[in-house]
Amino acid sequence: MNRQRLIGLLLAGASFTALAHNAYALDGQEIVTNFNKLTSANGVTLSAEGTEVDGDTVTLTGAKLTVSAATTQEPNDTVLPLGDVTLEGVTEEEGNYTIEKASFADIDVKEKEGGVTAKDIYLEGLYLPANAEPGSLDSLMMPETVHIGAVVVTDKGKEVASLAEVTANYTLSDDESKIDMDASVSGIKIDASSAPDPKAQDTIKALGLETISGDITMKADWTLADGKMNLTEYAFDFDNVGRLDVTFSMSGYTLDFVKNMQEALKAAEANPNKEAGQQALGMAMLGLMQQLSYNGASIRFEDAGITAKALDYAGKQQGVDGKQFAQSLKGMAPMMLAQLNIPDLQAQISSAINAYLDDPKSIEVSATPGQPLPVPQIMGAAMGNPADLAKTLNVQVKANAE
């Protein structure tokens, strides 16, 4: 045997050995098992009729997700068929799996005279450890990207709603102390022109809402050490309507809190008496809320023309124009607000209503206390003396503020 032939055989043998090792290492059922180790604590399990391995690609055939009744408060578990799931760029090390991309079959559901379709559904950057420590970052199974392409809803052969794309991204800081999140639902279109109620059709036409289009965006961050969760933007922005933006901040949502919550859910699921299990879960959640603190929240609406149309339409029902109807609202506001029995807040709200109705630009309600407040303290104040709660939360109402 000459040298070249010997080298060729050795290389071929090495390649065969590498391929055989890869085929052995990638175990589709083991991937399912690792997935369930992470999600079963949240009441979700994955199953597959079969698995196929081709290089670094694993296909789960006939996959299904089962959502526990303890999670949904339904009498029975919910089963969601996924079809075939393709996992690409799969690597394994000591039973831990990394998946570059998990692609799902397109959705095409038809019911009676309507249906829903969705395309280009995938997750990117999945890590499925064999034995994640409870309460650790690895135990959360947080993909780097979630994506859904075009979604279309039809009724009686007509497209009644659609969206172009849904995306969500999770970014872990280099020191693994913080997670930044952003998400968007873009290209939303809703056809409201065929509402079944004639009165509703009249209202929709008067407000110019036959076709509604816009986007939804969200931004948040989570600091793991103190469990501070900041929702810095949650905005619904629709053409010719306006932008509604919600912010919220709380502390105490630590990894340990998540661990305890998962354990409570697991205990409820294991309880053979479903009703007793759900009651125990509710009590456990109340107990866990003792660990949370409220930092602040706000709701802001920026008008894009809907207010004037709404005033005109409502005024027409009363036989007056929009400006006259706005004046009547300004006169009624103090009497309606008197029921609050919170003079300072009543004055704020009345002033904001007057300013907004005179020149509809924006109106904002915020509740930001001087320091974080334990959630139980807020709940107690709400039941005891709501007037004091408004002061404690530092509730502010402003109109047309930058």
Short mmCIF file of C-alpha atoms in Angstrom, two decimals:
data_model
loop_
_atom_site.label_atom_id
_atom_site.label_comp_id
_atom_site.label_asym_id
_atom_site.label_seq_id
_atom_site.Cartn_x
_atom_site.Cartn_y
_atom_site.Cartn_z
CA MET A 1 0.00 0.00 0.00
CA ASN A 2 1.53 3.34 -1.05
CA ARG A 3 1.67 6.42 1.10
CA GLN A 4 -1.01 8.41 -0.79
CA ARG A 5 -3.55 5.58 -0.53
CA LEU A 6 -2.81 5.15 3.19
CA ILE A 7 -3.32 8.87 3.82
CA GLY A 8 -6.59 8.77 1.84
CA LEU A 9 -7.91 5.86 3.88
CA LEU A 10 -6.93 7.52 7.14
CA LEU A 11 -8.68 10.77 6.14
CA ALA A 12 -11.79 8.90 5.03
CA GLY A 13 -11.81 6.97 8.29
CA ALA A 14 -11.44 10.15 10.31
CA SER A 15 -14.30 11.80 8.41
CA PHE A 16 -16.54 8.78 8.90
CA THR A 17 -15.74 8.69 12.60
CA ALA A 18 -16.55 12.41 12.97
CA LEU A 19 -19.88 12.00 11.16
CA ALA A 20 -20.77 8.94 13.19
CA HIS A 21 -19.95 10.75 16.42
CA ASN A 22 -22.10 13.75 15.37
CA ALA A 23 -25.04 11.53 14.47
CA TYR A 24 -24.72 9.79 17.80
CA ALA A 25 -24.34 13.01 19.80
CA LEU A 26 -27.40 14.75 18.38
CA ASP A 27 -30.35 13.01 19.97
CA GLY A 28 -33.70 14.52 19.01
CA GLN A 29 -35.53 13.00 21.95
CA GLU A 30 -32.88 14.28 24.33
CA ILE A 31 -33.49 17.78 22.95
CA VAL A 32 -37.21 17.39 23.71
CA THR A 33 -36.34 16.19 27.21
CA ASN A 34 -34.08 19.20 27.84
CA PHE A 35 -36.79 21.52 26.55
CA ASN A 36 -39.33 20.05 28.93
CA LYS A 37 -36.96 20.34 31.88
CA LEU A 38 -37.06 24.10 31.32
CA THR A 39 -40.70 24.63 30.42
CA SER A 40 -42.58 22.05 32.49
CA ALA A 41 -42.18 24.30 35.54
CA ASN A 42 -44.30 26.84 33.64
CA GLY A 43 -46.92 24.24 32.74
CA VAL A 44 -45.75 23.71 29.13
CA THR A 45 -44.43 20.45 27.67
CA LEU A 46 -43.29 19.43 24.18
CA SER A 47 -43.78 16.07 22.52
CA ALA A 48 -42.90 14.67 19.10
CA GLU A 49 -44.04 11.58 17.22
CA GLY A 50 -40.51 11.11 15.87
CA THR A 51 -37.12 12.73 15.36
CA GLU A 52 -34.68 12.76 12.43
CA VAL A 53 -31.02 13.79 12.42
CA ASP A 54 -29.13 14.98 9.33
CA GLY A 55 -25.73 16.46 10.14
CA ASP A 56 -26.35 19.40 12.47
CA THR A 57 -30.06 19.56 11.58
CA VAL A 58 -32.67 17.85 13.75
CA THR A 59 -36.32 17.56 12.71
CA LEU A 60 -39.07 16.91 15.22
CA THR A 61 -42.01 15.35 13.38
CA GLY A 62 -45.58 15.64 14.59
CA ALA A 63 -44.62 18.01 17.40
CA LYS A 64 -47.18 19.24 19.94
CA LEU A 65 -47.19 21.66 22.84
CA THR A 66 -49.35 20.88 25.85
CA VAL A 67 -50.30 23.71 28.20
CA SER A 68 -51.37 22.59 31.67
CA ALA A 69 -54.86 23.46 32.88
CA ALA A 70 -53.26 24.82 36.07
CA THR A 71 -51.67 27.56 33.95
CA THR A 72 -54.69 28.54 31.87
CA GLN A 73 -57.35 28.08 34.58
CA GLU A 74 -59.21 25.87 32.08
CA PRO A 75 -60.81 22.54 33.08
CA ASN A 76 -58.55 20.57 30.72
CA ASP A 77 -55.06 20.80 29.27
CA THR A 78 -54.69 22.69 25.97
CA VAL A 79 -52.90 20.90 23.12
CA LEU A 80 -51.34 22.97 20.31
CA PRO A 81 -50.21 21.03 17.21
CA LEU A 82 -46.94 22.38 15.77
CA GLY A 83 -46.40 20.00 12.87
CA ASP A 84 -42.75 19.47 11.95
CA VAL A 85 -40.14 21.62 13.73
CA THR A 86 -36.72 22.00 12.08
CA LEU A 87 -33.72 22.71 14.31
CA GLU A 88 -30.65 24.02 12.44
CA GLY A 89 -27.09 24.54 13.59
CA VAL A 90 -27.49 22.13 16.50
CA THR A 91 -24.45 21.40 18.66
CA GLU A 92 -24.14 19.26 21.78
CA GLU A 93 -21.66 19.26 24.63
CA GLU A 94 -22.07 17.01 27.64
CA GLY A 95 -25.80 16.78 27.08
CA ASN A 96 -26.25 20.56 26.67
CA TYR A 97 -27.70 21.68 23.35
CA THR A 98 -27.28 24.94 21.46
CA ILE A 99 -29.63 25.61 18.54
CA GLU A 100 -28.98 28.39 16.04
CA LYS A 101 -32.49 28.38 14.59
CA ALA A 102 -35.76 26.55 15.25
CA SER A 103 -38.24 26.89 12.35
CA PHE A 104 -41.92 26.01 12.62
CA ALA A 105 -44.39 24.97 9.96
CA ASP A 106 -46.63 27.67 8.51
CA ILE A 107 -50.02 28.00 10.19
CA ASP A 108 -53.15 27.55 8.07
CA VAL A 109 -56.23 27.13 10.25
CA LYS A 110 -59.70 27.13 8.73
CA GLU A 111 -62.85 27.31 10.83
CA LYS A 112 -66.34 27.58 9.33
CA GLU A 113 -66.26 30.68 7.10
CA GLY A 114 -62.93 32.09 8.22
CA GLY A 115 -59.34 31.22 8.93
CA VAL A 116 -55.87 32.31 10.04
CA THR A 117 -52.55 31.95 8.24
CA ALA A 118 -49.06 32.78 9.51
CA LYS A 119 -45.67 32.32 7.83
CA ASP A 120 -41.96 32.47 8.57
CA ILE A 121 -42.14 31.46 12.23
CA TYR A 122 -38.83 30.82 13.97
CA LEU A 123 -36.70 31.23 17.08
CA GLU A 124 -32.97 31.97 17.06
CA GLY A 125 -30.30 31.43 19.69
CA LEU A 126 -31.71 28.70 21.93
CA TYR A 127 -29.77 27.04 24.73
CA LEU A 128 -31.17 23.85 26.29
CA PRO A 129 -28.99 22.67 29.19
CA ALA A 130 -29.28 19.11 30.44
CA ASN A 131 -29.61 20.13 34.08
CA ALA A 132 -30.15 23.83 34.64
CA GLU A 133 -29.95 24.92 38.25
CA PRO A 134 -33.36 26.19 39.41
CA GLY A 135 -33.33 29.96 39.75
CA SER A 136 -30.42 30.38 37.34
CA LEU A 137 -30.42 32.33 34.10
CA ASP A 138 -30.06 29.07 32.13
CA SER A 139 -33.35 27.84 33.58
CA LEU A 140 -35.36 30.54 31.77
CA MET A 141 -34.92 29.31 28.18
CA MET A 142 -34.85 32.78 26.66
CA PRO A 143 -34.16 32.78 22.89
CA GLU A 144 -32.22 35.64 21.36
CA THR A 145 -34.92 36.27 18.72
CA VAL A 146 -38.57 35.38 18.17
CA HIS A 147 -40.02 35.99 14.70
CA ILE A 148 -43.41 35.61 13.00
CA GLY A 149 -43.90 36.73 9.41
CA ALA A 150 -47.10 37.78 7.66
CA VAL A 151 -50.33 36.91 9.50
CA VAL A 152 -53.72 37.10 7.76
CA VAL A 153 -57.21 36.66 9.26
CA THR A 154 -60.12 36.07 6.88
CA ASP A 155 -63.88 35.92 7.33
CA LYS A 156 -66.33 34.83 4.62
CA GLY A 157 -63.56 34.96 2.06
CA LYS A 158 -62.55 38.52 2.97
CA GLU A 159 -59.36 39.65 4.67
CA VAL A 160 -60.43 41.36 7.90
CA ALA A 161 -57.08 41.73 9.67
CA SER A 162 -53.40 41.28 8.96
CA LEU A 163 -49.94 42.19 10.13
CA ALA A 164 -46.60 42.24 8.37
CA GLU A 165 -44.24 40.98 11.06
CA VAL A 166 -43.76 40.24 14.74
CA THR A 167 -40.26 40.36 16.22
CA ALA A 168 -38.85 40.14 19.74
CA ASN A 169 -35.20 40.34 20.77
CA TYR A 170 -33.53 39.54 24.09
CA THR A 171 -29.97 40.77 24.70
CA LEU A 172 -27.92 39.67 27.70
CA SER A 173 -25.23 42.10 28.86
CA ASP A 174 -21.60 40.97 28.74
CA ASP A 175 -21.46 40.61 32.54
CA GLU A 176 -24.82 38.75 32.54
CA SER A 177 -26.33 41.24 34.99
CA LYS A 178 -29.03 42.69 32.77
CA ILE A 179 -31.35 41.71 29.92
CA ASP A 180 -32.63 44.24 27.39
CA MET A 181 -35.80 43.39 25.49
CA ASP A 182 -37.51 44.94 22.49
CA ALA A 183 -40.46 43.80 20.42
CA SER A 184 -42.64 45.08 17.62
CA VAL A 185 -45.79 44.19 15.72
CA SER A 186 -45.58 46.06 12.42
CA GLY A 187 -47.91 46.61 9.51
CA ILE A 188 -51.16 46.03 11.40
CA LYS A 189 -54.28 46.45 9.24
CA ILE A 190 -57.86 45.97 10.42
CA ASP A 191 -60.90 46.21 8.15
CA ALA A 192 -63.73 47.40 10.38
CA SER A 193 -66.04 48.42 7.54
CA SER A 194 -68.08 45.23 7.65
CA ALA A 195 -69.07 45.34 11.34
CA PRO A 196 -72.34 43.41 11.69
CA ASP A 197 -74.10 46.06 13.80
CA PRO A 198 -75.47 48.97 11.67
CA LYS A 199 -74.99 51.43 14.57
CA ALA A 200 -71.39 50.32 14.90
CA GLN A 201 -70.92 50.85 11.15
CA ASP A 202 -72.25 54.41 11.47
CA THR A 203 -69.85 55.14 14.32
CA ILE A 204 -66.90 53.61 12.46
CA LYS A 205 -67.66 55.67 9.35
CA ALA A 206 -68.08 58.90 11.32
CA LEU A 207 -64.73 58.38 13.02
CA GLY A 208 -63.00 57.44 9.77
CA LEU A 209 -62.03 54.03 11.11
CA GLU A 210 -63.15 51.83 8.21
CA THR A 211 -59.52 50.79 7.89
CA ILE A 212 -57.24 50.90 10.93
CA SER A 213 -53.48 50.67 10.44
CA GLY A 214 -50.50 51.04 12.72
CA ASP A 215 -47.80 49.39 14.80
CA ILE A 216 -47.14 48.20 18.35
CA THR A 217 -43.71 48.58 19.95
CA MET A 218 -42.26 47.52 23.29
CA LYS A 219 -38.98 48.13 25.10
CA ALA A 220 -37.97 46.85 28.53
CA ASP A 221 -34.98 45.94 30.66
CA TRP A 222 -34.50 43.60 33.59
CA THR A 223 -31.71 43.89 36.17
CA LEU A 224 -31.23 40.44 37.68
CA ALA A 225 -29.65 41.30 41.03
CA ASP A 226 -32.50 43.43 42.42
CA GLY A 227 -35.16 42.13 40.04
CA LYS A 228 -35.92 45.61 38.71
CA MET A 229 -38.15 45.35 35.67
CA ASN A 230 -38.62 48.53 33.62
CA LEU A 231 -41.19 48.66 30.85
CA THR A 232 -39.96 51.86 29.21
CA GLU A 233 -42.26 51.72 26.19
CA TYR A 234 -45.41 49.81 25.32
CA ALA A 235 -46.96 51.84 22.54
CA PHE A 236 -49.99 51.38 20.30
CA ASP A 237 -49.53 53.82 17.40
CA PHE A 238 -52.38 53.93 14.87
CA ASP A 239 -52.77 56.26 11.89
CA ASN A 240 -55.39 59.01 12.27
CA VAL A 241 -56.11 57.80 15.82
CA GLY A 242 -53.15 58.42 18.07
CA ARG A 243 -50.41 56.86 20.15
CA LEU A 244 -51.12 55.23 23.52
CA ASP A 245 -47.93 54.56 25.49
CA VAL A 246 -47.70 52.73 28.82
CA THR A 247 -44.66 52.60 31.11
CA PHE A 248 -44.22 50.60 34.29
CA SER A 249 -41.49 49.78 36.78
CA MET A 250 -41.26 47.32 39.68
CA SER A 251 -38.53 45.67 41.75
CA GLY A 252 -38.18 42.29 43.41
CA TYR A 253 -38.74 40.17 40.30
CA THR A 254 -35.51 38.27 40.87
CA LEU A 255 -34.44 34.87 39.59
CA ASP A 256 -35.26 33.51 43.04
CA PHE A 257 -38.77 34.95 42.70
CA VAL A 258 -39.13 33.21 39.32
CA LYS A 259 -37.90 29.95 40.89
CA ASN A 260 -40.49 30.13 43.68
CA MET A 261 -43.23 30.95 41.20
CA GLN A 262 -42.29 27.94 39.05
CA GLU A 263 -42.28 25.68 42.11
CA ALA A 264 -45.76 26.90 43.08
CA LEU A 265 -47.02 26.22 39.57
CA LYS A 266 -45.44 22.77 39.56
CA ALA A 267 -47.09 21.93 42.89
CA ALA A 268 -50.48 23.08 41.59
CA GLU A 269 -50.08 20.96 38.46
CA ALA A 270 -49.16 17.89 40.52
CA ASN A 271 -52.23 18.24 42.75
CA PRO A 272 -54.78 15.60 41.65
CA ASN A 273 -57.55 17.96 42.77
CA LYS A 274 -57.37 20.65 40.07
CA GLU A 275 -59.60 23.11 41.90
CA ALA A 276 -57.61 22.77 45.11
CA GLY A 277 -54.39 23.09 43.12
CA GLN A 278 -55.52 26.35 41.51
CA GLN A 279 -56.60 27.74 44.89
CA ALA A 280 -53.23 26.85 46.38
CA LEU A 281 -51.52 28.50 43.42
CA GLY A 282 -53.52 31.68 44.01
CA MET A 283 -52.50 31.77 47.65
CA ALA A 284 -48.88 31.14 46.72
CA MET A 285 -48.97 34.03 44.24
CA LEU A 286 -50.34 36.34 46.94
CA GLY A 287 -47.49 35.30 49.19
CA LEU A 288 -44.91 35.92 46.48
CA MET A 289 -46.29 39.38 45.84
CA GLN A 290 -44.95 40.33 49.27
CA GLN A 291 -41.51 40.42 47.63
CA LEU A 292 -42.47 42.93 44.93
CA SER A 293 -42.22 46.71 45.07
CA TYR A 294 -43.92 49.27 42.83
CA ASN A 295 -41.69 52.02 41.40
CA GLY A 296 -44.02 53.89 39.07
CA ALA A 297 -46.22 53.84 35.98
CA SER A 298 -47.70 56.17 33.40
CA ILE A 299 -50.25 56.19 30.58
CA ARG A 300 -49.96 58.82 27.84
CA PHE A 301 -52.16 59.40 24.80
CA GLU A 302 -51.02 61.61 21.92
CA ASP A 303 -53.89 62.55 19.62
CA ALA A 304 -53.69 62.13 15.84
CA GLY A 305 -57.15 63.42 14.95
CA ILE A 306 -59.53 61.00 16.64
CA THR A 307 -60.58 63.36 19.46
CA ALA A 308 -62.07 66.02 17.19
CA LYS A 309 -63.95 63.38 15.22
CA ALA A 310 -65.26 61.79 18.41
CA LEU A 311 -66.46 65.14 19.74
CA ASP A 312 -68.17 65.95 16.44
CA TYR A 313 -69.88 62.58 16.35
CA ALA A 314 -71.01 62.68 19.99
CA GLY A 315 -72.16 66.28 19.60
CA LYS A 316 -74.22 65.41 16.54
CA GLN A 317 -76.17 62.91 18.65
CA GLN A 318 -77.03 65.79 20.99
CA GLY A 319 -77.83 68.25 18.23
CA VAL A 320 -74.70 70.38 18.73
CA ASP A 321 -71.30 70.66 17.07
CA GLY A 322 -68.05 69.26 18.45
CA LYS A 323 -66.91 72.48 20.14
CA GLN A 324 -70.21 72.92 21.91
CA PHE A 325 -70.15 69.33 23.08
CA ALA A 326 -66.60 69.84 24.41
CA GLN A 327 -67.82 72.81 26.43
CA SER A 328 -70.62 70.73 27.94
CA LEU A 329 -68.09 68.07 28.95
CA LYS A 330 -65.95 70.72 30.64
CA GLY A 331 -68.99 71.84 32.62
CA MET A 332 -69.93 68.30 33.67
CA ALA A 333 -66.42 67.24 34.69
CA PRO A 334 -66.29 68.91 38.15
CA MET A 335 -69.61 67.36 39.19
CA MET A 336 -68.54 63.90 38.07
CA LEU A 337 -65.12 64.23 39.73
CA ALA A 338 -66.63 65.34 43.04
CA GLN A 339 -67.38 61.68 43.79
CA LEU A 340 -63.64 61.04 44.15
CA ASN A 341 -63.49 63.24 47.24
CA ILE A 342 -59.85 64.07 46.52
CA PRO A 343 -59.83 67.86 45.98
CA ASP A 344 -56.24 68.23 44.78
CA LEU A 345 -56.53 65.41 42.28
CA GLN A 346 -59.97 66.60 41.15
CA ALA A 347 -58.51 70.00 40.35
CA GLN A 348 -55.67 68.44 38.36
CA ILE A 349 -57.99 66.24 36.31
CA SER A 350 -60.44 69.07 35.64
CA SER A 351 -57.64 71.38 34.50
CA ALA A 352 -56.17 68.67 32.23
CA ILE A 353 -59.58 67.90 30.69
CA ASN A 354 -60.19 71.58 29.94
CA ALA A 355 -56.76 72.02 28.35
CA TYR A 356 -57.06 68.87 26.29
CA LEU A 357 -60.58 69.58 25.01
CA ASP A 358 -59.53 73.11 24.02
CA ASP A 359 -56.49 71.83 22.10
CA PRO A 360 -56.27 68.01 21.84
CA LYS A 361 -52.57 67.19 21.77
CA SER A 362 -51.78 64.83 24.63
CA ILE A 363 -52.98 63.75 28.04
CA GLU A 364 -50.98 61.78 30.59
CA VAL A 365 -51.66 60.09 33.92
CA SER A 366 -48.67 59.11 36.05
CA ALA A 367 -48.26 57.53 39.47
CA THR A 368 -44.66 57.78 40.65
CA PRO A 369 -44.08 57.68 44.43
CA GLY A 370 -41.04 59.27 45.99
CA GLN A 371 -39.65 55.83 46.80
CA PRO A 372 -40.54 52.23 45.89
CA LEU A 373 -43.64 50.96 47.67
CA PRO A 374 -44.20 47.31 48.68
CA VAL A 375 -47.13 45.88 46.73
CA PRO A 376 -48.95 44.72 49.92
CA GLN A 377 -48.86 48.31 51.20
CA ILE A 378 -50.54 49.53 48.02
CA MET A 379 -53.17 46.79 48.18
CA GLY A 380 -53.92 47.63 51.80
CA ALA A 381 -54.25 51.35 51.05
CA ALA A 382 -56.53 50.65 48.10
CA MET A 383 -58.92 48.71 50.33
CA GLY A 384 -58.64 51.10 53.27
CA ASN A 385 -58.46 54.67 51.99
CA PRO A 386 -58.23 55.24 48.21
CA ALA A 387 -57.87 59.00 48.73
CA ASP A 388 -54.63 58.50 50.67
CA LEU A 389 -53.44 56.03 48.02
CA ALA A 390 -53.60 58.71 45.31
CA LYS A 391 -51.35 60.92 47.45
CA THR A 392 -49.01 58.07 48.33
CA LEU A 393 -48.59 57.14 44.67
CA ASN A 394 -48.18 60.80 43.72
CA VAL A 395 -50.83 60.61 40.99
CA GLN A 396 -50.42 63.41 38.44
CA VAL A 397 -52.66 64.29 35.45
CA LYS A 398 -51.33 66.61 32.75
CA ALA A 399 -52.47 67.71 29.30
CA ASN A 400 -50.40 68.86 26.33
CA ALA A 401 -47.12 68.46 28.25
CA GLU A 402 -43.94 67.81 26.30
#
